[in-house]
Short mmCIF file of C-alpha atoms in Angstrom, two decimals:
data_model
loop_
_atom_site.label_atom_id
_atom_site.label_comp_id
_atom_site.label_asym_id
_atom_site.label_seq_id
_atom_site.Cartn_x
_atom_site.Cartn_y
_atom_site.Cartn_z
CA MET A 1 -51.35 31.72 118.45
CA ASN A 2 -50.60 28.64 116.31
CA LYS A 3 -48.96 30.79 113.64
CA ALA A 4 -47.02 32.70 116.31
CA PHE A 5 -45.87 29.44 117.93
CA TYR A 6 -44.30 28.04 114.77
CA SER A 7 -42.99 31.40 113.52
CA PHE A 8 -41.14 31.78 116.84
CA LEU A 9 -39.49 28.39 116.45
CA GLU A 10 -38.69 28.81 112.76
CA HIS A 11 -37.07 32.22 113.30
CA SER A 12 -35.00 30.80 116.15
CA VAL A 13 -33.65 28.04 113.89
CA LYS A 14 -33.13 30.23 110.82
CA THR A 15 -31.14 32.85 112.72
CA GLY A 16 -29.03 30.29 114.57
CA LEU A 17 -30.43 31.05 118.01
CA ILE A 18 -31.17 27.33 118.35
CA SER A 19 -30.10 24.25 116.39
CA GLU A 20 -32.44 22.10 114.29
CA GLU A 21 -31.36 19.23 116.56
CA ASP A 22 -32.95 21.03 119.53
CA ILE A 23 -36.33 21.72 117.91
CA ILE A 24 -38.24 19.07 119.88
CA TYR A 25 -36.74 20.31 123.15
CA PHE A 26 -37.70 23.94 122.51
CA THR A 27 -41.12 22.95 121.17
CA ASN A 28 -41.79 21.25 124.50
CA MET A 29 -40.36 24.17 126.49
CA LEU A 30 -42.62 26.63 124.67
CA THR A 31 -45.62 24.32 124.98
CA ALA A 32 -45.15 24.11 128.73
CA ARG A 33 -44.69 27.87 129.14
CA LEU A 34 -48.02 28.42 127.36
CA GLY A 35 -49.77 26.01 129.74
CA LEU A 36 -50.49 23.46 127.01
CA ASP A 37 -50.31 19.68 127.20
CA SER A 38 -49.23 19.35 123.58
CA PRO A 39 -48.09 21.69 120.78
CA PRO A 40 -50.85 23.48 118.83
CA ASP A 41 -51.81 22.46 115.31
CA GLU A 42 -49.07 23.44 112.89
CA GLU A 43 -49.63 26.51 110.72
CA GLU A 44 -47.56 28.47 108.20
CA ALA A 45 -44.71 30.29 109.96
CA ASP A 46 -44.86 33.66 108.20
CA LEU A 47 -44.70 36.13 111.10
CA SER A 48 -41.65 38.17 112.09
CA PHE A 49 -40.05 37.34 115.43
CA THR A 50 -41.55 40.47 116.99
CA GLU A 51 -45.00 39.59 115.65
CA ALA A 52 -44.62 36.02 116.92
CA LEU A 53 -43.67 37.23 120.39
CA ARG A 54 -46.61 39.61 120.39
CA GLY A 55 -48.99 36.83 119.34
CA LEU A 56 -47.72 34.52 122.08
CA SER A 57 -48.01 37.18 124.79
CA GLU A 58 -51.54 38.07 123.63
CA TYR A 59 -52.48 34.41 123.96
CA ALA A 60 -50.86 34.20 127.40
CA SER A 61 -52.81 37.24 128.60
CA SER A 62 -56.07 35.95 127.11
CA VAL A 63 -55.89 32.69 129.11
CA GLY A 64 -54.70 34.31 132.33
CA ILE A 65 -51.04 33.22 132.29
CA ILE A 66 -50.08 36.89 132.57
CA GLU A 67 -52.01 40.09 133.18
CA ASP A 68 -53.03 42.06 130.11
CA THR A 69 -50.73 45.10 130.50
CA ALA A 70 -47.92 46.33 128.25
CA GLY A 71 -45.37 45.77 131.00
CA GLU A 72 -46.44 42.18 131.73
CA ARG A 73 -46.47 41.33 128.02
CA ASP A 74 -42.99 42.80 127.62
CA ILE A 75 -41.68 40.68 130.49
CA PHE A 76 -43.27 37.56 128.99
CA GLU A 77 -42.00 38.26 125.47
CA THR A 78 -38.49 38.93 126.76
CA GLU A 79 -38.60 35.70 128.78
CA LEU A 80 -39.45 33.72 125.61
CA ALA A 81 -36.66 35.45 123.68
CA GLY A 82 -34.28 34.59 126.52
CA LEU A 83 -35.40 30.96 126.33
CA VAL A 84 -33.82 30.59 122.85
CA THR A 85 -30.71 32.66 123.63
CA ALA A 86 -27.58 30.70 124.51
CA ARG A 87 -26.05 30.86 127.96
CA PRO A 88 -23.50 33.63 128.60
CA SER A 89 -20.57 31.20 128.78
CA GLU A 90 -21.40 29.77 125.33
CA ILE A 91 -21.78 33.24 123.79
CA ASN A 92 -18.57 34.51 125.39
CA ALA A 93 -16.63 31.50 124.06
CA GLU A 94 -17.88 32.06 120.50
CA PHE A 95 -17.28 35.81 120.70
CA TYR A 96 -13.64 35.45 121.72
CA LYS A 97 -13.06 32.65 119.22
CA LEU A 98 -14.17 35.08 116.49
CA HIS A 99 -12.31 38.02 118.08
CA ALA A 100 -9.05 36.08 117.75
CA GLU A 101 -9.68 36.04 113.99
CA SER A 102 -10.94 39.62 113.75
CA PRO A 103 -12.61 42.07 116.17
CA ASP A 104 -15.09 42.96 113.42
CA LYS A 105 -16.10 39.31 113.01
CA ALA A 106 -16.83 39.12 116.73
CA THR A 107 -18.91 42.31 116.87
CA ASP A 108 -20.74 41.46 113.60
CA TRP A 109 -21.76 38.09 115.05
CA PHE A 110 -22.77 39.48 118.45
CA PHE A 111 -24.67 42.40 116.91
CA SER A 112 -26.58 39.98 114.66
CA LEU A 113 -27.43 37.75 117.62
CA CYS A 114 -28.76 40.70 119.66
CA LYS A 115 -31.02 41.69 116.76
CA SER A 116 -32.16 38.10 116.20
CA ASN A 117 -33.21 37.60 119.83
CA ASN A 118 -35.00 40.97 119.89
CA TYR A 119 -32.73 42.49 122.55
CA ILE A 120 -32.11 45.24 120.02
CA ARG A 121 -35.66 46.41 119.30
CA CYS A 122 -35.27 46.89 115.54
CA GLU A 123 -38.99 47.34 114.80
CA ASP A 124 -39.28 50.00 117.52
CA ILE A 125 -36.10 51.78 116.42
CA ALA A 126 -37.47 51.96 112.86
CA LYS A 127 -40.23 54.27 114.17
CA ASN A 128 -37.72 57.05 114.89
CA VAL A 129 -37.71 60.10 112.63
CA GLU A 130 -34.16 60.62 111.31
CA TYR A 131 -32.64 63.10 108.88
CA LYS A 132 -29.57 65.26 108.30
CA ILE A 133 -29.36 69.04 108.01
CA LYS A 134 -26.55 71.18 106.57
CA THR A 135 -25.27 73.85 108.96
CA ASP A 136 -22.18 76.04 109.37
CA PHE A 137 -20.64 73.10 111.25
CA GLY A 138 -21.31 70.47 108.60
CA GLU A 139 -24.22 68.04 108.47
CA LEU A 140 -25.89 67.55 111.83
CA GLU A 141 -28.00 64.44 112.53
CA ILE A 142 -31.54 64.84 113.83
CA THR A 143 -33.48 62.06 115.58
CA ILE A 144 -36.96 62.33 117.04
CA ASN A 145 -36.99 59.44 119.47
CA LEU A 146 -40.18 57.38 119.05
CA SER A 147 -38.70 53.95 119.82
CA LYS A 148 -39.32 53.70 123.55
CA PRO A 149 -42.92 52.59 124.19
CA GLU A 150 -45.14 54.69 126.41
CA LYS A 151 -45.88 53.35 129.86
CA ASP A 152 -49.19 51.57 130.45
CA PRO A 153 -51.04 53.42 133.27
CA ARG A 154 -51.73 50.07 134.91
CA ASP A 155 -48.01 49.31 134.98
CA ILE A 156 -47.30 52.74 136.46
CA ALA A 157 -49.84 52.07 139.22
CA ARG A 158 -48.33 48.65 139.89
CA ALA A 159 -44.81 50.07 140.05
CA ALA A 160 -45.94 52.63 142.62
CA LYS A 161 -47.18 49.80 144.86
CA ALA A 162 -44.24 47.46 144.25
CA ALA A 163 -41.94 46.61 147.12
CA SER A 164 -38.63 48.45 146.87
CA SER A 165 -35.67 46.38 145.68
CA ASN A 166 -32.03 47.17 145.06
CA TYR A 167 -31.48 44.18 142.82
CA PRO A 168 -30.17 44.99 140.31
CA LYS A 169 -28.94 48.29 141.72
CA CYS A 170 -29.44 50.02 138.38
CA ALA A 171 -30.13 49.30 134.71
CA LEU A 172 -26.39 49.02 133.97
CA CYS A 173 -25.33 46.56 136.68
CA PRO A 174 -24.06 43.13 135.52
CA GLU A 175 -26.88 41.46 137.48
CA ASN A 176 -29.27 42.54 134.71
CA GLU A 177 -28.04 39.71 132.47
CA GLY A 178 -30.92 37.22 132.30
CA TYR A 179 -33.04 39.13 134.87
CA LYS A 180 -36.77 38.56 134.43
CA GLY A 181 -37.78 42.12 135.22
CA ARG A 182 -40.59 43.58 137.30
CA SER A 183 -43.02 46.48 137.21
CA ASN A 184 -40.31 49.01 138.10
CA HIS A 185 -37.32 47.41 136.35
CA PRO A 186 -37.01 46.43 132.66
CA PRO A 187 -36.88 42.75 131.65
CA ARG A 188 -33.45 41.53 130.54
CA ALA A 189 -33.91 37.77 130.09
CA ASN A 190 -32.44 38.02 126.57
CA LEU A 191 -29.57 40.34 127.52
CA ARG A 192 -26.06 38.95 127.09
CA VAL A 193 -22.96 40.84 128.20
CA ILE A 194 -19.45 40.11 126.91
CA PRO A 195 -16.78 40.37 129.64
CA ILE A 196 -13.91 42.67 128.68
CA LYS A 197 -10.89 44.08 130.53
CA LEU A 198 -10.17 47.81 130.63
CA GLN A 199 -7.02 48.82 132.48
CA GLY A 200 -7.00 45.38 134.09
CA GLU A 201 -10.49 45.85 135.54
CA GLU A 202 -13.58 43.78 134.77
CA TRP A 203 -16.06 45.52 132.49
CA GLY A 204 -18.91 44.37 130.27
CA PHE A 205 -19.79 45.06 126.63
CA GLN A 206 -23.39 44.99 125.44
CA TYR A 207 -25.58 46.55 122.77
CA SER A 208 -28.22 49.17 123.46
CA PRO A 209 -31.82 47.92 123.06
CA TYR A 210 -32.96 51.30 121.69
CA ALA A 211 -30.03 52.23 119.47
CA TYR A 212 -29.54 55.78 118.23
CA PHE A 213 -26.79 54.90 115.72
CA ASN A 214 -25.14 51.91 114.05
CA GLU A 215 -24.04 49.21 116.51
CA HIS A 216 -24.80 51.49 119.46
CA SER A 217 -23.23 49.72 122.40
CA ILE A 218 -22.27 50.27 126.02
CA ALA A 219 -19.17 49.43 128.01
CA LEU A 220 -20.06 49.21 131.69
CA SER A 221 -18.07 48.77 134.84
CA LYS A 222 -18.73 45.53 136.71
CA GLU A 223 -18.61 47.60 139.90
CA HIS A 224 -21.55 49.92 140.63
CA ARG A 225 -19.71 53.22 141.02
CA PRO A 226 -20.36 56.81 139.86
CA MET A 227 -19.22 58.29 136.55
CA ALA A 228 -15.72 59.72 136.80
CA ILE A 229 -13.47 61.58 134.37
CA HIS A 230 -9.76 61.10 135.10
CA ARG A 231 -6.66 59.62 133.49
CA ARG A 232 -7.98 56.09 133.98
CA ALA A 233 -11.16 56.96 132.08
CA PHE A 234 -9.09 58.22 129.14
CA ALA A 235 -7.00 55.04 129.29
CA ASN A 236 -10.15 52.91 129.39
CA LEU A 237 -11.41 54.56 126.21
CA LEU A 238 -8.10 53.89 124.43
CA ASP A 239 -8.16 50.28 125.69
CA PHE A 240 -11.64 49.91 124.23
CA VAL A 241 -10.64 51.14 120.77
CA ASP A 242 -7.64 48.80 120.93
CA LEU A 243 -10.08 45.93 121.52
CA PHE A 244 -12.49 47.18 118.83
CA PRO A 245 -10.59 49.39 116.35
CA SER A 246 -13.66 49.98 114.15
CA TYR A 247 -15.62 51.48 117.07
CA PHE A 248 -15.45 54.82 118.83
CA ALA A 249 -15.82 55.06 122.62
CA GLY A 250 -16.87 58.12 124.58
CA SER A 251 -17.85 59.04 128.10
CA ASN A 252 -20.50 61.38 129.34
CA ALA A 253 -19.17 63.99 131.74
CA ASP A 254 -19.26 63.29 135.46
CA LEU A 255 -21.25 66.31 136.66
CA PRO A 256 -25.01 67.03 136.62
CA ILE A 257 -26.46 69.11 133.76
CA VAL A 258 -23.52 68.36 131.44
CA GLY A 259 -23.52 64.61 132.20
CA GLY A 260 -25.79 61.88 130.85
CA SER A 261 -29.00 60.49 132.28
CA ILE A 262 -27.20 57.91 134.43
CA LEU A 263 -24.44 59.31 136.66
CA SER A 264 -24.57 56.53 139.24
CA HIS A 265 -22.86 53.77 137.19
CA GLU A 266 -19.62 54.26 135.27
CA HIS A 267 -20.14 53.44 131.60
CA TYR A 268 -19.21 54.52 128.09
CA GLN A 269 -21.16 54.83 124.84
CA CYS A 270 -19.59 53.06 121.87
CA GLY A 271 -20.38 52.02 118.32
CA ARG A 272 -19.52 51.88 114.64
CA HIS A 273 -20.56 55.36 113.59
CA THR A 274 -18.74 58.46 112.37
CA PHE A 275 -20.41 61.41 114.08
CA PRO A 276 -20.45 64.93 112.61
CA MET A 277 -17.92 66.11 115.22
CA MET A 278 -15.48 63.40 114.17
CA LYS A 279 -15.60 64.81 110.61
CA ALA A 280 -14.86 68.37 111.75
CA GLY A 281 -11.56 69.85 110.62
CA ALA A 282 -9.13 72.08 112.48
CA GLN A 283 -10.17 75.63 113.31
CA LEU A 284 -6.97 76.47 115.17
CA PRO A 285 -3.68 74.49 115.39
CA LEU A 286 -2.43 74.06 118.96
CA THR A 287 1.01 73.37 120.38
CA PHE A 288 1.50 72.08 123.91
CA LYS A 289 4.95 72.47 125.47
CA GLY A 290 6.69 69.13 125.82
CA PHE A 291 4.16 67.45 123.53
CA GLU A 292 5.26 68.88 120.20
CA GLU A 293 5.23 65.44 118.57
CA LEU A 294 1.43 65.20 119.01
CA ASP A 295 -0.90 66.65 116.38
CA CYS A 296 -3.26 68.94 118.30
CA CYS A 297 -5.89 71.46 117.32
CA LYS A 298 -9.13 73.16 118.30
CA ILE A 299 -11.68 71.78 115.86
CA ALA A 300 -14.27 73.79 113.93
CA TRP A 301 -17.23 72.92 116.14
CA PRO A 302 -19.89 74.83 118.13
CA MET A 303 -18.50 73.51 121.42
CA PRO A 304 -14.83 73.91 122.39
CA CYS A 305 -13.06 70.65 121.55
CA ILE A 306 -9.32 69.96 121.78
CA ARG A 307 -8.28 67.15 119.44
CA ILE A 308 -5.14 65.15 120.25
CA LYS A 309 -3.83 62.77 117.60
CA GLY A 310 -0.80 60.49 117.70
CA ALA A 311 0.58 56.97 117.82
CA ASP A 312 1.97 57.03 121.38
CA ARG A 313 -0.96 56.43 123.72
CA GLU A 314 1.00 57.19 126.90
CA ARG A 315 1.97 60.62 125.62
CA ILE A 316 -1.66 61.25 124.64
CA LEU A 317 -2.75 60.23 128.13
CA ASP A 318 -0.11 62.46 129.75
CA LEU A 319 -1.35 65.49 127.80
CA ALA A 320 -5.03 64.68 128.30
CA GLU A 321 -4.49 64.36 132.05
CA LYS A 322 -2.66 67.68 132.12
CA ILE A 323 -5.46 69.44 130.21
CA LEU A 324 -8.10 67.90 132.51
CA ASN A 325 -6.26 68.90 135.69
CA ARG A 326 -5.78 72.47 134.47
CA TRP A 327 -9.43 72.72 133.40
CA ARG A 328 -10.77 71.35 136.70
CA GLY A 329 -9.18 74.27 138.57
CA TYR A 330 -9.44 76.96 135.89
CA THR A 331 -11.30 80.22 136.47
CA ASP A 332 -11.60 83.12 134.02
CA ALA A 333 -14.18 85.60 135.31
CA GLU A 334 -13.98 87.66 132.12
CA ALA A 335 -15.15 84.61 130.11
CA PHE A 336 -17.61 83.60 132.88
CA VAL A 337 -15.75 80.36 133.54
CA PHE A 338 -15.65 79.41 137.22
CA ALA A 339 -14.01 76.25 138.50
CA GLU A 340 -16.32 76.26 141.50
CA THR A 341 -18.84 78.35 143.41
CA ASP A 342 -19.46 77.81 147.12
CA GLY A 343 -17.34 74.67 146.95
CA VAL A 344 -19.40 73.10 144.13
CA PRO A 345 -17.18 72.08 141.17
CA HIS A 346 -18.23 73.12 137.66
CA ASN A 347 -15.51 72.19 135.17
CA THR A 348 -15.22 68.78 133.53
CA ILE A 349 -14.62 67.16 130.15
CA THR A 350 -16.56 64.97 127.72
CA PRO A 351 -13.93 62.69 126.09
CA ILE A 352 -14.25 60.66 122.87
CA ALA A 353 -11.67 58.19 121.51
CA TYR A 354 -11.31 56.49 118.13
CA LYS A 355 -8.65 55.41 115.67
CA THR A 356 -7.82 56.78 112.25
CA ASP A 357 -4.89 56.22 109.87
CA GLY A 358 -3.15 54.02 112.45
CA ASN A 359 -3.28 56.77 115.11
CA TYR A 360 -5.27 57.32 118.26
CA VAL A 361 -7.57 60.34 118.34
CA LEU A 362 -8.78 61.71 121.67
CA ASP A 363 -11.29 64.56 121.51
CA LEU A 364 -11.68 66.54 124.75
CA VAL A 365 -14.78 68.77 124.92
CA LEU A 366 -14.59 71.38 127.68
CA ARG A 367 -17.76 71.51 129.81
CA ASN A 368 -19.06 73.68 132.65
CA ASN A 369 -22.33 73.23 134.56
CA ILE A 370 -22.69 76.59 136.31
CA THR A 371 -26.22 77.97 136.72
CA THR A 372 -27.39 81.58 136.97
CA GLU A 373 -30.63 83.33 137.90
CA GLU A 374 -31.33 83.88 134.20
CA CYS A 375 -30.38 80.28 133.30
CA PRO A 376 -31.37 78.10 136.30
CA LEU A 377 -31.03 74.90 134.22
CA GLY A 378 -27.47 75.80 133.27
CA LEU A 379 -25.73 78.68 131.52
CA TYR A 380 -24.03 76.28 129.08
CA HIS A 381 -27.24 74.40 128.40
CA PRO A 382 -30.05 74.90 125.84
CA HIS A 383 -31.40 78.40 126.42
CA ALA A 384 -35.10 79.09 126.98
CA ASP A 385 -35.73 80.25 123.41
CA LYS A 386 -34.93 76.72 122.21
CA HIS A 387 -36.82 74.74 124.86
CA ASN A 388 -39.70 74.21 122.45
CA ILE A 389 -37.30 71.92 120.53
CA LYS A 390 -34.74 70.79 123.13
CA LYS A 391 -34.78 71.34 126.88
CA GLU A 392 -32.97 68.21 128.08
CA ASN A 393 -29.28 67.94 128.99
CA ILE A 394 -26.69 67.85 126.22
CA GLY A 395 -24.90 64.56 126.67
CA LEU A 396 -22.19 62.75 124.75
CA ILE A 397 -24.25 61.79 121.69
CA GLU A 398 -25.52 65.34 121.19
CA VAL A 399 -22.09 66.83 121.83
CA MET A 400 -20.91 64.81 118.81
CA GLY A 401 -23.64 66.28 116.58
CA MET A 402 -26.66 63.97 116.84
CA ALA A 403 -29.81 65.52 118.28
CA ILE A 404 -31.98 63.19 120.35
CA LEU A 405 -35.29 65.04 120.43
CA PRO A 406 -38.43 64.19 122.44
CA ALA A 407 -41.26 62.16 120.88
CA ARG A 408 -43.76 65.01 121.41
CA LEU A 409 -42.14 66.89 118.51
CA LYS A 410 -43.48 64.58 115.83
CA SER A 411 -47.12 65.44 116.44
CA GLU A 412 -46.38 69.03 117.47
CA LEU A 413 -44.45 69.84 114.28
CA GLU A 414 -47.14 68.20 112.17
CA GLU A 415 -49.64 70.48 113.90
CA VAL A 416 -47.33 73.49 113.35
CA GLU A 417 -47.39 72.75 109.62
CA ARG A 418 -51.18 72.37 109.56
CA VAL A 419 -51.72 75.61 111.52
CA ILE A 420 -49.41 77.58 109.22
CA LEU A 421 -50.97 76.21 106.04
CA ASN A 422 -54.47 77.01 107.31
CA GLY A 423 -53.52 80.53 108.34
CA GLU A 424 -54.41 79.90 111.99
CA ASN A 425 -52.82 81.66 114.97
CA PRO A 426 -50.38 79.22 116.65
CA LEU A 427 -51.07 80.92 120.00
CA ASP A 428 -54.66 79.64 119.87
CA ASN A 429 -53.55 76.00 119.78
CA PRO A 430 -52.10 74.32 122.91
CA LYS A 431 -49.92 72.08 120.72
CA THR A 432 -48.32 75.02 118.90
CA ALA A 433 -48.48 77.97 121.31
CA HIS A 434 -44.99 77.35 122.68
CA HIS A 435 -43.66 77.23 119.10
CA ALA A 436 -45.10 80.65 118.14
CA GLU A 437 -41.91 82.70 118.67
CA TRP A 438 -39.86 79.99 116.96
CA ILE A 439 -42.20 80.11 113.93
CA LYS A 440 -41.62 83.88 113.72
CA LYS A 441 -37.86 83.58 114.17
CA TYR A 442 -37.48 81.21 111.23
CA GLY A 443 -40.07 82.99 109.06
CA LEU A 444 -42.19 79.86 108.63
CA ALA A 445 -45.07 80.67 106.30
CA PRO A 446 -47.35 78.81 103.86
CA CYS A 447 -45.39 77.38 100.91
CA ASP A 448 -44.98 74.12 98.98
CA SER A 449 -41.73 73.29 100.82
CA LEU A 450 -42.99 74.00 104.35
CA SER A 451 -42.21 70.49 105.64
CA GLU A 452 -38.60 70.84 104.54
CA LYS A 453 -38.33 74.34 106.03
CA ILE A 454 -39.63 73.10 109.38
CA ARG A 455 -37.05 70.28 109.35
CA ASN A 456 -34.29 72.75 108.46
CA SER A 457 -35.40 75.05 111.27
CA VAL A 458 -35.19 72.16 113.74
CA GLY A 459 -31.64 71.42 112.55
CA LEU A 460 -30.57 75.06 112.83
CA THR A 461 -32.12 75.20 116.30
CA PHE A 462 -30.04 72.20 117.31
CA ALA A 463 -26.90 73.94 116.02
CA GLY A 464 -27.90 76.84 118.27
CA VAL A 465 -28.37 74.44 121.18
CA LEU A 466 -24.78 73.24 120.75
CA LEU A 467 -23.58 76.85 120.68
CA ASP A 468 -25.49 77.47 123.93
CA ALA A 469 -23.77 74.44 125.48
CA GLY A 470 -20.32 75.65 124.44
CA VAL A 471 -18.26 77.23 127.21
CA TYR A 472 -16.38 79.14 124.49
CA LYS A 473 -18.16 80.12 121.27
CA PRO A 474 -16.25 79.47 118.01
CA ASP A 475 -15.26 83.15 117.70
CA GLU A 476 -14.07 83.47 121.31
CA THR A 477 -10.53 82.54 120.39
CA ASP A 478 -8.81 84.93 122.82
CA ALA A 479 -10.63 83.51 125.85
CA PHE A 480 -10.00 79.94 124.68
CA MET A 481 -6.29 80.66 124.16
CA ARG A 482 -6.00 82.06 127.68
CA PHE A 483 -6.85 78.56 128.90
CA ILE A 484 -4.37 76.93 126.48
CA ASN A 485 -1.67 79.31 127.71
CA LYS A 486 -2.50 78.25 131.28
CA VAL A 487 -1.97 74.61 130.28
CA ASN A 488 1.42 75.57 128.81
CA GLU A 489 2.57 77.46 131.91
CA ALA A 490 3.91 74.41 133.72
#
């Protein structure tokens, strides 16, 4: 505990979370929070911030300050990190002072702060398995998500007994900033949110604690309202890339199955990352009547994506709105595209905005969430033969070419390799039985490069997942052009 105590303080000073002038004040604050009358004996401060927080929470649980569960320790550690994080007003003032000089200076500073105060869980994120695989659609990015800690059974039991609360209403509401947390809501004492304006409305900008890509961030509406795709959403995305030209901004779709995991609160995913889809070239040039000055195409991608590029944002918004409105009401039975069934709407768009060469780029990915008896989870959704690798919804990040795969795959694929090398029958092993057909499909057999072949097979499976999710396959040009012709009718 002594080492953790002084490592915590030294890290806070070194990273600029607190000033050297305030060291006595924060020493006393930490001493009091640990139930001590005086600071512990000084020891060498050679622990990382995460290790220091862990050491302090272990001490707190050992003396009964908190209960010894993963959830209670997380709340305590986050509270301590929040203790040395400046107040929102101070952070906002510094952010906008730097933004006036350069948007990149502002985001660099804020990103560094959120890593320093452990809001961005760098040590957890480093556990993820990440690699790239070459496919017919370029290099796809594969991530096996190991960063989010497993729930402690005691915390699960406590959450089940906890009194219901609607504060904050959800994990994206502005009331999360500085919130202590509870058994059924994550701690956010060290969260800081930068206020921004999108289309004159109040929004917030924050980083993601479990980032999937560089400077993974979130823009969130101050108002708790459902996801919505409309002209204003497109305009919001362009406003965001005006504020932060080095970042992209994209929105999950606004319908179940093809939307993200949170449909109840309007928000966008953002960051400084060039996704595989953004690198894709043109498959088919497109011309829209009345918008000839815009550079438009269907890109070479497994999902149908209309790319609009130009300098005039209002013209881009006019065309994007027209495409969206036509798609919302578009039915083509021959292509199995239905705008609605029994009054339930199916068509929507996943939009992504960014800047390049002084122009705006707006990518519009056509989505449809219809289900069938054969595909009850969604026709344009990962099909059953790929569920051993990916069964979850295909949201914005995956649409752009980054697979977010479940943690179970790490141990399962290791077991697949062991079973193959030992000549065992995968059907006899509960960890590998559901991979048996997949092993046959990709001809996985004992060899020196088996690990690499398994990784390649996962990447090719993900490419197939994106094809499944595509309303039009890359070679279905005639059906796709029927929709484009519909857009050009009026």
